[in-house]
Structure formats: structure tokens, C-alpha cells
Tab-separated table of C-alpha atoms and ligand atoms in Angstrom:
chain	number	residue	atom	x	y	z
A	28	MET	CA	14.267	-81.423	-76.894
A	29	GLN	CA	12.683	-80.529	-73.156
A	30	ALA	CA	10.006	-78.188	-72.478
A	31	ILE	CA	10.547	-74.844	-70.201
A	32	ASN	CA	8.897	-74.708	-67.261
A	33	ILE	CA	6.577	-71.819	-66.365
A	34	GLY	CA	5.530	-71.177	-63.130
A	35	LEU	CA	3.024	-67.650	-62.480
A	36	LEU	CA	2.405	-65.487	-59.688
A	37	GLY	CA	0.049	-63.196	-60.926
A	38	LEU	CA	-3.254	-63.725	-63.852
A	39	GLY	CA	-4.186	-60.186	-64.152
A	40	THR	CA	-4.038	-57.993	-67.371
A	41	VAL	CA	-0.313	-59.038	-67.973
A	42	GLY	CA	-0.636	-62.940	-66.376
A	43	GLY	CA	-3.530	-63.773	-68.923
A	44	GLY	CA	-1.922	-61.353	-71.880
A	45	VAL	CA	1.344	-64.031	-71.115
A	46	ALA	CA	-1.423	-66.749	-71.201
A	47	GLN	CA	-2.782	-65.704	-74.318
A	48	VAL	CA	1.138	-64.449	-76.566
A	49	LEU	CA	2.349	-68.263	-75.747
A	50	ARG	CA	-0.544	-69.564	-76.327
A	51	ASP	CA	-1.370	-68.052	-79.798
A	52	ASN	CA	2.459	-68.069	-80.359
A	53	ALA	CA	3.372	-71.509	-79.718
A	54	GLN	CA	4.796	-72.407	-83.318
A	55	GLU	CA	6.590	-69.109	-84.008
A	56	ILE	CA	7.907	-68.957	-80.461
A	57	ALA	CA	8.941	-73.329	-80.482
A	58	ARG	CA	10.334	-72.473	-84.128
A	59	ARG	CA	13.029	-69.232	-82.211
A	60	LEU	CA	13.765	-70.940	-79.346
A	61	GLY	CA	13.618	-74.734	-80.449
A	62	ARG	CA	11.946	-76.538	-77.536
A	63	ASP	CA	7.973	-75.252	-76.081
A	64	VAL	CA	7.567	-72.741	-73.616
A	65	ARG	CA	4.945	-74.056	-70.961
A	66	ILE	CA	2.813	-72.482	-68.427
A	67	ILE	CA	2.593	-75.138	-66.155
A	68	ALA	CA	1.464	-73.214	-62.974
A	69	VAL	CA	-0.454	-70.870	-62.182
A	70	CYS	CA	-0.772	-69.165	-58.713
A	71	ASP	CA	-3.333	-66.374	-58.138
A	72	LYS	CA	-6.026	-65.347	-56.236
A	73	SER	CA	-8.731	-66.097	-58.510
A	74	ALA	CA	-8.887	-70.344	-58.882
A	75	GLU	CA	-11.901	-69.828	-61.821
A	76	ARG	CA	-9.586	-66.755	-64.190
A	77	VAL	CA	-6.538	-69.859	-63.728
A	78	ALA	CA	-8.778	-72.345	-64.735
A	79	GLU	CA	-10.642	-69.981	-67.285
A	80	LEU	CA	-7.512	-69.684	-68.960
A	81	CYS	CA	-4.734	-71.748	-68.766
A	82	PRO	CA	-6.396	-75.105	-68.003
A	83	GLN	CA	-3.377	-77.138	-67.894
A	84	ALA	CA	-1.792	-74.994	-65.627
A	85	THR	CA	-1.905	-76.930	-61.960
A	86	PHE	CA	-3.260	-74.138	-59.652
A	87	VAL	CA	-1.109	-73.901	-57.189
A	88	ALA	CA	-2.834	-71.258	-53.635
A	89	ASN	CA	0.452	-70.266	-52.112
A	90	PRO	CA	3.314	-67.655	-54.001
A	91	MET	CA	5.560	-69.985	-51.749
A	92	ASP	CA	5.168	-73.976	-52.865
A	93	LEU	CA	5.014	-72.960	-56.531
A	94	VAL	CA	8.375	-71.259	-56.370
A	95	ALA	CA	9.640	-74.028	-54.618
A	96	ARG	CA	7.972	-76.757	-57.368
A	97	GLU	CA	11.416	-78.642	-58.818
A	98	ASP	CA	9.630	-79.230	-62.238
A	99	VAL	CA	9.621	-74.819	-62.778
A	100	ASP	CA	12.628	-73.550	-64.465
A	101	ILE	CA	11.786	-70.264	-64.908
A	102	VAL	CA	9.160	-67.767	-62.454
A	103	VAL	CA	7.728	-65.038	-63.823
A	104	GLU	CA	6.344	-62.505	-61.190
A	105	LEU	CA	3.354	-60.382	-62.551
A	106	PHE	CA	1.848	-59.801	-58.654
A	107	GLY	CA	2.695	-56.271	-58.570
A	108	GLY	CA	3.596	-54.567	-55.359
A	109	THR	CA	5.943	-55.361	-53.559
A	110	GLY	CA	4.833	-57.294	-50.836
A	111	MET	CA	4.417	-60.739	-51.635
A	112	ALA	CA	5.903	-60.336	-54.762
A	113	LYS	CA	9.063	-59.264	-53.165
A	114	GLU	CA	9.415	-62.150	-51.237
A	115	ALA	CA	8.307	-65.086	-53.603
A	116	VAL	CA	11.208	-63.163	-55.691
A	117	LEU	CA	13.945	-63.114	-53.370
A	118	GLN	CA	12.855	-67.080	-52.699
A	119	ALA	CA	12.532	-68.433	-56.134
A	120	ILE	CA	16.070	-67.022	-56.347
A	121	GLN	CA	17.898	-68.853	-53.017
A	122	LEU	CA	15.800	-71.519	-54.751
A	123	GLY	CA	18.295	-71.184	-57.725
A	124	LYS	CA	14.759	-69.836	-59.950
A	125	HIS	CA	15.324	-68.002	-63.033
A	126	ILE	CA	12.952	-64.691	-63.137
A	127	VAL	CA	11.140	-62.908	-65.536
A	128	THR	CA	9.260	-59.271	-64.445
A	129	ALA	CA	7.339	-56.586	-65.355
A	130	ASN	CA	7.382	-55.054	-61.428
A	131	LYS	CA	9.199	-51.675	-61.454
A	132	LYS	CA	8.354	-50.582	-58.067
A	133	LEU	CA	10.421	-53.508	-56.469
A	134	LEU	CA	12.909	-53.030	-59.076
A	135	ALA	CA	13.378	-49.893	-58.080
A	136	GLU	CA	13.164	-49.922	-54.544
A	137	TYR	CA	14.771	-53.057	-54.268
A	138	GLY	CA	17.026	-53.872	-57.015
A	139	ASN	CA	20.490	-53.747	-55.593
A	140	GLU	CA	19.469	-56.480	-53.476
A	141	ILE	CA	17.378	-58.737	-55.557
A	142	PHE	CA	20.584	-58.466	-58.292
A	143	ALA	CA	22.685	-59.285	-55.785
A	144	LEU	CA	21.112	-62.598	-54.540
A	145	ALA	CA	20.702	-63.296	-58.698
A	146	GLU	CA	24.273	-63.610	-59.026
A	147	GLN	CA	25.748	-65.424	-55.757
A	148	LYS	CA	23.341	-67.907	-57.575
A	149	ASN	CA	23.588	-67.500	-60.838
A	150	VAL	CA	20.308	-66.690	-61.998
A	151	MET	CA	19.181	-64.775	-63.816
A	152	VAL	CA	16.929	-61.917	-63.769
A	153	GLN	CA	15.751	-60.120	-66.462
A	154	PHE	CA	12.544	-57.615	-67.116
A	155	GLU	CA	11.908	-55.959	-69.682
A	156	ALA	CA	8.585	-55.076	-69.809
A	157	ALA	CA	9.018	-53.712	-66.375
A	158	VAL	CA	10.175	-50.007	-68.237
A	159	ALA	CA	8.277	-48.789	-71.241
A	160	GLY	CA	6.181	-52.190	-71.831
A	161	GLY	CA	5.900	-53.880	-75.048
A	162	ILE	CA	9.450	-51.051	-76.080
A	163	PRO	CA	12.146	-53.180	-76.044
A	164	VAL	CA	14.284	-50.522	-74.719
A	165	ILE	CA	16.071	-52.600	-72.008
A	166	LYS	CA	17.300	-54.695	-75.142
A	167	ALA	CA	18.241	-51.567	-76.340
A	168	LEU	CA	19.640	-49.856	-73.094
A	169	ARG	CA	21.870	-52.812	-71.977
A	170	GLU	CA	23.052	-54.895	-75.782
A	171	GLY	CA	22.654	-52.761	-78.531
A	172	LEU	CA	24.423	-48.859	-76.844
A	173	ALA	CA	27.209	-51.017	-75.109
A	174	ALA	CA	29.657	-49.358	-77.623
A	175	ASN	CA	28.636	-46.238	-75.985
A	176	GLN	CA	28.850	-43.020	-72.598
A	177	ILE	CA	25.389	-42.686	-72.682
A	178	GLN	CA	24.665	-38.823	-72.593
A	179	SER	CA	20.704	-38.519	-71.558
A	180	ILE	CA	17.946	-40.138	-71.717
A	181	ALA	CA	13.898	-38.237	-71.711
A	182	GLY	CA	11.039	-40.790	-72.400
A	183	ILE	CA	7.139	-40.370	-71.963
A	184	ILE	CA	7.210	-43.325	-69.775
A	185	ASN	CA	3.892	-43.812	-68.219
A	186	GLY	CA	1.284	-44.967	-70.539
A	187	THR	CA	-1.665	-44.047	-68.238
A	188	SER	CA	-0.759	-40.340	-67.773
A	189	ASN	CA	-0.425	-40.018	-71.514
A	190	PHE	CA	-3.334	-41.461	-72.825
A	191	ILE	CA	-4.681	-38.985	-69.958
A	192	LEU	CA	-3.350	-36.125	-71.283
A	193	THR	CA	-4.313	-36.863	-74.150
A	194	GLU	CA	-7.479	-37.110	-73.974
A	195	MET	CA	-7.772	-33.806	-72.581
A	196	ARG	CA	-6.370	-31.889	-74.491
A	197	GLU	CA	-7.903	-33.510	-77.860
A	198	LYS	CA	-11.415	-33.434	-76.576
A	199	GLY	CA	-10.810	-31.609	-73.583
A	200	SER	CA	-11.851	-34.969	-71.533
A	201	ALA	CA	-12.574	-34.214	-67.262
A	202	PHE	CA	-9.560	-35.997	-65.919
A	203	LYS	CA	-11.034	-38.385	-63.867
A	204	ASP	CA	-12.967	-39.515	-66.493
A	205	VAL	CA	-10.344	-40.664	-68.915
A	206	LEU	CA	-8.049	-41.655	-65.911
A	207	ALA	CA	-11.303	-44.053	-65.338
A	208	GLU	CA	-11.136	-45.702	-68.814
A	209	ALA	CA	-7.258	-45.810	-68.458
A	210	GLN	CA	-7.992	-49.115	-65.609
A	211	ARG	CA	-11.237	-49.946	-66.989
A	212	LEU	CA	-8.521	-50.585	-70.083
A	213	GLY	CA	-5.989	-51.983	-68.353
A	214	TYR	CA	-3.387	-49.590	-67.879
A	215	ALA	CA	-3.160	-48.182	-64.563
A	216	GLU	CA	-0.887	-49.657	-61.694
A	217	ALA	CA	-3.405	-51.543	-59.191
A	218	ASP	CA	-3.394	-47.762	-57.560
A	219	PRO	CA	-3.405	-45.163	-60.469
A	220	THR	CA	-1.734	-42.611	-57.370
A	221	PHE	CA	1.944	-44.077	-58.842
A	222	ASP	CA	1.228	-43.808	-62.199
A	223	ILE	CA	-1.136	-39.680	-61.648
A	224	GLU	CA	2.202	-39.131	-58.765
A	225	GLY	CA	4.747	-39.310	-60.942
A	226	HIS	CA	5.838	-42.734	-59.157
A	227	ASP	CA	5.380	-45.700	-61.897
A	228	ALA	CA	7.746	-43.655	-64.075
A	229	GLY	CA	10.277	-42.357	-61.266
A	230	HIS	CA	10.278	-46.141	-61.151
A	231	LYS	CA	11.528	-46.701	-64.219
A	232	ILE	CA	13.063	-43.922	-64.842
A	233	THR	CA	15.900	-45.070	-62.007
A	234	ILE	CA	16.279	-48.003	-63.305
A	235	MET	CA	17.222	-46.590	-66.796
A	236	SER	CA	19.618	-44.293	-65.082
A	237	ALA	CA	21.577	-47.476	-63.125
A	238	LEU	CA	20.840	-48.876	-66.498
A	239	ALA	CA	22.738	-46.019	-68.775
A	240	PHE	CA	25.797	-45.400	-66.184
A	241	GLY	CA	26.290	-48.163	-64.835
A	242	THR	CA	24.747	-47.076	-60.472
A	243	PRO	CA	23.170	-49.338	-58.452
A	244	VAL	CA	19.641	-48.234	-58.882
A	245	ASN	CA	18.455	-45.238	-56.368
A	246	PHE	CA	14.491	-44.966	-56.281
A	247	GLY	CA	15.037	-41.951	-53.496
A	248	ALA	CA	17.188	-40.066	-55.613
A	249	CYS	CA	14.359	-39.433	-57.846
A	250	TYR	CA	12.573	-36.077	-58.077
A	251	LEU	CA	8.842	-36.390	-58.186
A	252	GLU	CA	5.598	-34.581	-59.652
A	253	GLY	CA	2.896	-36.152	-61.618
A	254	ILE	CA	-0.195	-34.817	-63.399
A	255	SER	CA	-2.407	-34.449	-60.928
A	256	LYS	CA	-2.044	-30.754	-60.362
A	257	LEU	CA	-2.157	-29.742	-64.221
A	258	ASP	CA	-4.586	-27.516	-64.746
A	259	SER	CA	-5.923	-27.620	-68.797
A	260	ARG	CA	-5.557	-23.798	-68.553
A	261	ASP	CA	-2.205	-24.553	-68.923
A	262	ILE	CA	-2.218	-27.040	-71.793
A	263	LYS	CA	-3.839	-24.968	-74.040
A	264	TYR	CA	-1.463	-22.200	-72.970
A	265	ALA	CA	1.482	-24.247	-74.075
A	266	GLU	CA	-0.351	-25.279	-76.742
A	267	GLU	CA	-0.687	-21.910	-78.423
A	268	LEU	CA	2.380	-20.316	-77.386
A	269	GLY	CA	3.642	-23.805	-79.741
A	270	TYR	CA	4.372	-26.528	-77.013
A	271	ARG	CA	2.932	-29.610	-75.684
A	272	VAL	CA	3.003	-31.105	-72.592
A	273	LYS	CA	4.210	-34.296	-71.772
A	274	LEU	CA	4.758	-36.392	-68.195
A	275	LEU	CA	9.214	-36.909	-68.721
A	276	GLY	CA	11.331	-39.107	-67.314
A	277	ILE	CA	14.396	-37.514	-67.703
A	278	THR	CA	17.881	-39.049	-67.056
A	279	ARG	CA	21.178	-36.603	-67.885
A	280	LYS	CA	24.710	-37.083	-66.917
A	281	THR	CA	26.205	-33.486	-65.761
A	282	GLU	CA	29.249	-32.139	-64.248
A	283	LYS	CA	27.377	-31.641	-61.069
A	284	GLY	CA	26.753	-35.517	-61.167
A	285	ILE	CA	23.319	-37.844	-62.158
A	286	GLU	CA	19.973	-35.543	-62.873
A	287	LEU	CA	16.749	-38.128	-62.549
A	288	ARG	CA	13.519	-36.718	-62.440
A	289	VAL	CA	10.689	-36.269	-63.490
A	290	HIS	CA	8.033	-34.154	-63.572
A	291	PRO	CA	5.439	-32.842	-66.058
A	292	THR	CA	7.404	-31.118	-68.932
A	293	LEU	CA	7.040	-28.501	-72.031
A	294	ILE	CA	8.602	-29.576	-75.532
A	295	PRO	CA	8.221	-27.417	-78.850
A	296	GLU	CA	5.321	-28.904	-80.439
A	297	CYS	CA	8.234	-30.572	-83.477
A	298	ARG	CA	9.404	-32.574	-81.937
A	299	LEU	CA	8.807	-36.269	-82.044
A	300	LEU	CA	8.678	-36.673	-78.221
A	301	ALA	CA	5.475	-34.324	-78.179
A	302	ASN	CA	3.445	-35.957	-80.726
A	303	VAL	CA	3.648	-39.177	-78.794
A	304	ASN	CA	0.204	-39.687	-77.963
A	305	GLY	CA	-2.369	-42.278	-75.855
A	306	VAL	CA	-0.975	-45.479	-74.460
A	307	MET	CA	1.706	-44.953	-76.511
A	308	ASN	CA	5.259	-44.354	-74.837
A	309	ALA	CA	8.879	-42.962	-77.053
A	310	VAL	CA	12.633	-43.438	-74.922
A	311	ARG	CA	14.854	-41.431	-76.216
A	312	VAL	CA	18.547	-41.651	-75.688
A	313	ASN	CA	21.925	-39.772	-75.920
A	314	ALA	CA	24.622	-41.635	-77.388
A	315	ASP	CA	28.242	-40.218	-77.906
A	316	MET	CA	28.650	-42.249	-81.154
A	317	VAL	CA	25.148	-42.915	-81.738
A	318	GLY	CA	23.522	-40.215	-81.538
A	319	GLU	CA	20.288	-40.230	-81.141
A	320	THR	CA	18.123	-42.752	-80.660
A	321	LEU	CA	14.006	-42.810	-80.833
A	322	TYR	CA	11.871	-46.137	-79.084
A	323	TYR	CA	8.606	-46.313	-79.367
A	324	GLY	CA	5.648	-48.235	-79.199
A	325	ALA	CA	2.468	-49.624	-76.971
A	326	GLY	CA	3.706	-48.579	-73.108
A	327	ALA	CA	0.794	-50.716	-71.372
A	328	GLY	CA	-2.454	-53.716	-72.068
A	329	ALA	CA	-2.121	-56.531	-71.778
A	330	LEU	CA	-0.394	-58.014	-74.862
A	331	PRO	CA	1.807	-55.334	-75.663
A	332	THR	CA	3.396	-56.207	-72.340
A	333	ALA	CA	2.841	-59.410	-72.413
A	334	SER	CA	5.438	-59.546	-75.778
A	335	ALA	CA	7.266	-58.625	-73.586
A	336	VAL	CA	7.506	-61.014	-70.579
A	337	VAL	CA	7.897	-63.734	-73.751
A	338	ALA	CA	10.751	-62.326	-75.263
A	339	ASP	CA	12.336	-62.903	-71.352
A	340	LEU	CA	11.905	-65.568	-71.080
A	341	ILE	CA	12.871	-66.529	-73.889
A	342	ASP	CA	15.948	-65.419	-73.728
A	343	ILE	CA	16.162	-66.885	-70.319
A	344	SER	CA	16.020	-70.033	-72.514
A	345	ARG	CA	18.616	-69.536	-74.882
A	346	LEU	CA	21.503	-68.485	-71.882
A	347	ILE	CA	19.757	-71.215	-69.583
A	348	THR	CA	23.004	-73.421	-69.841
A	349	ALA	CA	25.889	-70.580	-70.498
A	350	ASP	CA	28.340	-69.593	-68.766
A	351	THR	CA	27.610	-66.678	-66.253
A	352	GLU	CA	30.472	-65.395	-67.862
A	353	ASN	CA	28.370	-65.427	-71.014
A	354	ARG	CA	25.470	-63.965	-69.880
A	355	VAL	CA	23.934	-59.755	-70.242
A	356	PRO	CA	24.979	-58.182	-66.349
A	357	HIS	CA	21.736	-57.771	-65.008
A	358	LEU	CA	22.170	-53.652	-65.011
A	359	ALA	CA	24.401	-53.226	-68.135
A	360	PHE	CA	27.879	-53.618	-66.489
A	361	GLN	CA	30.586	-55.769	-64.399
A	362	PRO	CA	28.528	-55.887	-60.844
A	363	SER	CA	32.427	-55.217	-59.272
A	364	GLN	CA	31.084	-51.241	-62.566
A	365	VAL	CA	27.944	-50.237	-61.218
A	366	VAL	CA	29.032	-47.686	-58.259
A	367	PRO	CA	27.325	-45.561	-56.387
A	368	GLN	CA	27.730	-41.986	-57.977
A	369	ASN	CA	26.403	-38.281	-57.169
A	370	PHE	CA	22.449	-36.891	-57.758
A	371	VAL	CA	22.137	-33.839	-58.062
A	372	SER	CA	18.944	-32.061	-56.590
A	373	ILE	CA	16.232	-31.104	-57.894
A	374	ASP	CA	17.217	-27.364	-57.411
A	375	ASP	CA	20.653	-27.454	-58.773
A	376	ILE	CA	19.232	-28.130	-63.123
A	377	SER	CA	19.725	-26.210	-65.073
A	378	SER	CA	15.983	-25.764	-67.351
A	379	SER	CA	13.455	-22.482	-69.474
A	380	TYR	CA	10.473	-22.755	-67.881
A	381	TYR	CA	7.004	-22.192	-68.303
A	382	LEU	CA	5.005	-19.178	-65.667
A	383	ARG	CA	2.068	-17.604	-65.461
A	384	VAL	CA	1.509	-15.345	-63.520
A	385	GLN	CA	-2.496	-14.129	-61.726
A	386	ALA	CA	-1.929	-10.373	-60.770
A	387	ALA	CA	-3.893	-7.820	-60.769
A	388	ASP	CA	-4.441	-5.977	-64.180
A	389	LYS	CA	-2.644	-2.522	-63.497
A	390	VAL	CA	-0.595	-0.571	-64.403
A	391	GLY	CA	3.222	-1.516	-63.152
A	392	VAL	CA	2.092	-4.901	-62.343
A	393	LEU	CA	4.874	-6.537	-65.988
A	394	GLY	CA	7.487	-4.699	-64.900
A	395	THR	CA	7.003	-5.260	-61.093
A	396	ILE	CA	7.148	-8.917	-62.372
A	397	ALA	CA	10.384	-8.343	-64.367
A	398	SER	CA	11.526	-7.062	-62.653
A	399	LEU	CA	12.097	-9.474	-59.099
A	400	LEU	CA	12.471	-11.911	-62.102
A	401	ALA	CA	15.729	-10.144	-63.217
A	402	LYS	CA	16.622	-9.589	-60.251
A	403	GLU	CA	17.228	-13.172	-59.777
A	404	ASN	CA	19.173	-13.254	-63.318
A	405	VAL	CA	16.102	-14.807	-64.869
A	406	SER	CA	16.094	-14.035	-68.168
A	407	ILE	CA	13.151	-13.497	-70.430
A	408	GLU	CA	12.108	-15.136	-74.072
A	409	ALA	CA	8.552	-14.428	-73.956
A	410	LEU	CA	5.723	-12.983	-72.090
A	411	ILE	CA	2.143	-12.633	-73.015
A	412	GLN	CA	-0.623	-11.157	-71.185
A	413	LYS	CA	-3.955	-13.741	-71.331
A	414	ALA	CA	-7.154	-13.155	-70.808
A	415	VAL	CA	-8.304	-10.711	-68.019
A	416	LEU	CA	-10.380	-12.621	-65.798
A	417	ASP	CA	-13.444	-11.808	-62.799
A	418	ASN	CA	-12.480	-9.310	-60.584
A	419	ASN	CA	-9.759	-6.970	-62.832
A	420	GLN	CA	-6.961	-9.970	-62.173
A	421	ALA	CA	-4.918	-10.633	-65.097
A	422	GLU	CA	-3.285	-13.914	-66.538
A	423	ILE	CA	0.424	-13.138	-67.394
A	424	VAL	CA	2.502	-16.119	-69.421
A	425	ILE	CA	5.972	-16.386	-69.085
A	426	LEU	CA	8.685	-18.593	-70.797
A	427	THR	CA	12.199	-18.554	-69.852
A	428	HIS	CA	15.475	-18.432	-71.021
A	429	SER	CA	17.790	-21.123	-69.007
A	430	THR	CA	18.816	-20.767	-65.276
A	431	ILE	CA	19.445	-22.589	-62.546
A	432	GLU	CA	15.645	-23.635	-60.005
A	433	LYS	CA	17.124	-22.573	-56.834
A	434	ASN	CA	17.174	-19.199	-58.706
A	435	MET	CA	13.700	-19.695	-60.021
A	436	LYS	CA	12.790	-20.960	-57.087
A	437	ALA	CA	13.523	-17.677	-55.390
A	438	ALA	CA	11.983	-15.463	-58.288
A	439	ILE	CA	8.870	-17.019	-57.780
A	440	ALA	CA	8.955	-16.759	-54.084
A	441	ALA	CA	9.574	-13.040	-54.469
A	442	ILE	CA	6.536	-12.721	-56.995
A	443	GLU	CA	4.370	-14.625	-54.965
A	444	ALA	CA	5.155	-11.959	-51.255
A	445	GLN	CA	3.822	-8.479	-53.689
A	446	GLU	CA	0.322	-7.286	-52.759
A	447	CYS	CA	-0.651	-7.691	-56.148
A	448	VAL	CA	-0.361	-11.394	-57.324
A	449	ALA	CA	-3.646	-13.410	-56.517
A	450	ALA	CA	-2.963	-16.866	-56.771
A	451	PRO	CA	0.262	-19.110	-56.254
A	452	VAL	CA	2.350	-19.341	-59.671
A	453	THR	CA	1.892	-22.756	-61.725
A	454	LEU	CA	5.793	-23.273	-62.931
A	455	ILE	CA	6.429	-25.804	-65.335
A	456	ARG	CA	9.879	-27.041	-66.419
A	457	MET	CA	10.828	-26.987	-70.360
A	458	GLU	CA	13.100	-29.368	-72.752
A	459	SER	CA	14.488	-28.602	-75.798
A	460	LEU	CA	14.777	-32.235	-77.234
A	461	HIS	CA	17.680	-30.574	-79.412
A	462	GLY	CA	21.144	-31.782	-79.678
B	511	LIG	N1	-0.955	-53.338	-66.799
B	511	LIG	C1	0.388	-53.335	-67.492
B	511	LIG	O1	-0.132	-52.498	-68.501
B	511	LIG	C2	1.926	-53.107	-67.076
B	511	LIG	C3	1.648	-53.170	-65.658
B	511	LIG	N2	3.192	-53.576	-65.144
B	511	LIG	C4	3.240	-54.575	-63.926
B	511	LIG	O2	2.885	-55.689	-64.195
B	511	LIG	C5	3.088	-56.753	-63.398
B	511	LIG	C6	1.132	-56.833	-62.693
B	511	LIG	O3	0.595	-55.838	-63.169
B	511	LIG	P1	-0.661	-56.541	-63.487
B	511	LIG	O4	-1.022	-57.417	-64.236
B	511	LIG	O5	-1.599	-55.012	-64.226
B	511	LIG	O6	-2.384	-56.325	-62.353
B	511	LIG	P2	-2.951	-57.159	-61.926
B	511	LIG	O7	-4.108	-56.483	-61.348
B	511	LIG	O8	-4.235	-57.378	-62.866
B	511	LIG	O9	-3.003	-58.607	-61.958
B	511	LIG	C7	-2.159	-59.531	-60.742
B	511	LIG	C8	-2.685	-60.231	-60.219
B	511	LIG	O10	-1.907	-60.234	-59.347
B	511	LIG	C9	-2.265	-61.539	-58.008
B	511	LIG	N3	-1.803	-61.610	-56.966
B	511	LIG	C10	-0.867	-60.251	-56.313
B	511	LIG	N4	-1.849	-60.504	-55.496
B	511	LIG	C11	-1.254	-61.642	-55.092
B	511	LIG	C12	-1.570	-62.710	-53.595
B	511	LIG	N5	-0.356	-61.972	-52.758
B	511	LIG	N6	-1.352	-63.985	-54.050
B	511	LIG	C13	-2.092	-64.822	-54.881
B	511	LIG	N7	-2.319	-63.753	-56.302
B	511	LIG	C14	-2.099	-62.615	-55.862
B	511	LIG	C15	-3.977	-61.041	-58.079
B	511	LIG	O11	-4.976	-62.106	-58.273
B	511	LIG	C16	-4.333	-60.818	-59.514
B	511	LIG	O12	-4.950	-61.919	-60.946
B	511	LIG	C17	1.996	-55.251	-62.060
B	511	LIG	O13	3.750	-55.496	-61.924
B	511	LIG	C18	2.675	-54.128	-63.168
B	511	LIG	O14	3.527	-52.316	-62.623
B	511	LIG	C19	4.282	-53.326	-66.211
B	511	LIG	C20	3.586	-52.636	-67.431
B	511	LIG	C21	2.065	-52.375	-67.819
B	512	LIG	N1	0.179	-47.817	-65.573
B	512	LIG	C1	1.189	-47.987	-66.172
B	512	LIG	C2	2.023	-49.755	-67.010
B	512	LIG	C3	2.432	-49.733	-67.714
B	512	LIG	O1	4.175	-49.644	-67.385
B	512	LIG	C4	1.144	-47.769	-67.471
B	512	LIG	O2	0.629	-46.290	-67.139
B	512	LIG	O3	2.069	-46.706	-67.925
B	513	LIG	NA1	10.246	-52.293	-72.560
């Protein structure tokens, strides 16, 4: 059988991994697929890197020339970002090329336009590497769980943030040193703010939310809060109370609509997700028939991500001649069934909370705080006073029962308005992750 010809846009961390996987596992892949997969053309800023890593391929300086090549069957987009990547992907689809991409930003922001054009042009856009790197979670959501109504997804889906949180907790390392190490190891995005401010996890949970609930991708509806403002004291106090702090992406179907959010979260240390460390990712899916399932593996890095890219190449190569109706729909549901739904504002979610209040260490302060919480219907689950700080101040750590976020924020505003309260109150949401 004729080989499948790949045109590669981007030979960076992931592109280099794809070249290596296709080279080192060429025989295994051909045994599975019944034909060879070969990279025939590469566009990258560095012609030298192309000559070194893909000596068999033609270097192409202009991405538009690569996507226009008649001998290219599948375009693999690994540029990243939404500039040239978007232009080249749309043009490739226009020209009838199938696409494999690892670009979650592109799909979370422009997926609706890209999938609509792909359906019109009868081509496939595959993106397993875009969510949780090497973990086949897109496959699980689109195919493995297709018999279910999905209820919720919660995941550690940014390897860089999880690596930083793990190193801070285990070794007491400084935030910026660990971030530099994550960049050196090829885990971080070209602009690492996307990792530490929650955008990357937001892109990924947005894509999973669309797949789970049959909605168009709607990144604008995603609440984002990253790890950059986390204080190591909160990680320590959480630990003393039996919790770990993780950056979670959460999407959940509720009576009010779909929740879609990313934020640091306290998780009981006995839960599996609390014990996912380093660059590892894990996604927990709750669905009505199967119950809880958990997917774990490397969420970033050259070879794990390339593993997902090459799996998509194999999938497309198998389906290339299949009728359109036999293909798995891009967003898991038939295009006519992908319908807009209501998303819940962060103020209307229900959660329990960890609060840290810095206040004067004097009689009556605890009582004042407790009564301000009670006034907003916030009930306290645990309250401890931590070490007395300089200036006669103490830190009060409070765990609350579940309450509506706007009530919690109203109580915090009232607490912060007290003269005895010396600094903004720290709030971290909690997830019990049971049931
Ligand atoms: N690094 C990782 O662990 C993972 C990355 N991803 C995604 O994979 C994609 C690629 O990421 P990396 O390989 O880490 O990035 P990278 O920055 O290492 O590689 C990008 C490559 O594309 C080339 N490039 C970019 N724009 C170009 C243009 N206009 N013309 C020619 N060459 C151009 C650059 O020269 C570079 O070699 C991104 O969308 C990223 O979000 C997804 C999962 C994991
Ligand atoms: N920067 C991302 C890479 C994979 O998607 C991460 O750290 O998870
Ligand atoms: Na994946």
C-alpha cells in the first residue's frame, strides 16, 4: 500500500518528538497500519534543525507552500499560537488536507470555525495531543464513553503548573526556579504565562466540556485563575489539614447550566488526583452509566505528546477512505446536535472554601469573623488559629461547608472591611471529589 505522506508545520519540542517516534517505531506503526507513515516536508524557522532531525524531508520556508503540496496527505500543525497556525490550518482544510494538531489554544478559540470548515470540506481534524498530552482522553470522551451522559470532568491538565506545585511542596523550591526548569524541559508554552495563569488548562477544559456536553467550544465562558498568586503558606496549611493544592480544570453539568472553570483547588490527600505529581496529568470523568473513570499519564514533553500526535496520524490514515458518516464527529456529537447551552457564572457556583485571614491577635476577632460568615449563610467546617505573626497579628485558617460563591465573596468583603483585618483574605476553592 502507498505510504501516508506528512507535511509538518513546526519542528520544535513536539515536532522533534514526532520525527523521533515515526523513525524509532516505524516498523511497529507499519505493522499496525499496513502502510508506512513518512514526513516528506517540514516548515520551521530553523532549516538547520530540519536538516538534522528530518534529513529525508524537504525544507519548506513558507507554510502556505507546504499546505499546498499535492503530495501531502495530512498536515501536522505544531507551530502553536493562533497567528500563522490558524491561517495555515484553514488554508490546508480549504485545500482538502486532513489535520492533526496539538494546539489547544487554536481549538479552544477557533475550533467552531475550524470544525465547520472541515465538515464542509469533508476532512478530519484530530487533536488528541491538545488535551493532557499523551493520555488518550479525547479518544475516551469521544468513543470509549459514548454510551454515557457525562456529568462532570475534573483534571490536572497543565503539566507545568503541576510540576511547579509539586516541587514547591516537596522541596520548598522557589516558584521562578521551578518554572525555568519546566521551560528547560520543554513542558511550558512559548509564553509560560499561559501555563501559570490557567489559560492553557482553560483551553483544555473548554475542549473537553464541548466533547462531554455537545456544546460549541466556548473559551470565553471559562473562569480562569492560575497559580502565580499562590502563597507557599497556604500549600503548607492545606497539607496540615489533610489537603493538597492542585490547579484543576473543572466542568460540570448542573441545573443552572454548565460550570467551566480553572483555579487552584484543595483536594483531600486521600484522593487519587491529590497524588498526581510532577508533569503528570490526570483526568477524572463522572458519567451516568460507567460511574467514575480516571485517566493518568504524561501531560507534556516531546515523546508523550508525539505519541498522541502519531496515534491521530494512524487513525486518520485508517479512516481516510471511509465514508464521512463512518467517522467519529469532531466534537463527539453529530454537528447538528452540537448546541449552545447556558454556562454558569463563577458567582453562582456552589463550593466549599479554604480562607486565610490575617487579623489582630485580640479578644473578639474570631467571633466577629464567625458572625460575618454566618450573616451570609456561610457555615464553618473547621477553624484554626495559626502562628502569631509580627505586629501582634495572627493567621486564621477556616474551612467552610458548601455555599454559593457570591455569598462567600460578600462575607469576605465584610471581613476585609474590619479594622482588625490586616490584609486581603485568601480564598481557595475545595473539591471533595467523591461520588
Ligand atoms: N511542549 C509540550 O509538552 C506540548 C505542547 N503542545 C502544543 O504543541 C504545539 C507546539 O509546542 P512545542 O513543540 O512545545 O513548541 P516549540 O516552540 O518548541 O515549537 C514550535 C516550532 O514551530 C516553529 N514555528 C512557529 N511558528 C512558525 C512559523 N510561522 N514559521 C515557521 N516555523 C514556525 C518554531 O521555529 C519551533 O521550532 C503548541 O501548540 C503547544 O501548545 C501540546 C502538548 C504538549
Ligand atoms: N504547557 C503545557 C504543555 C502541554 O499541553 C503543559 O504544561 O501542560
Ligand atoms: Na491527550
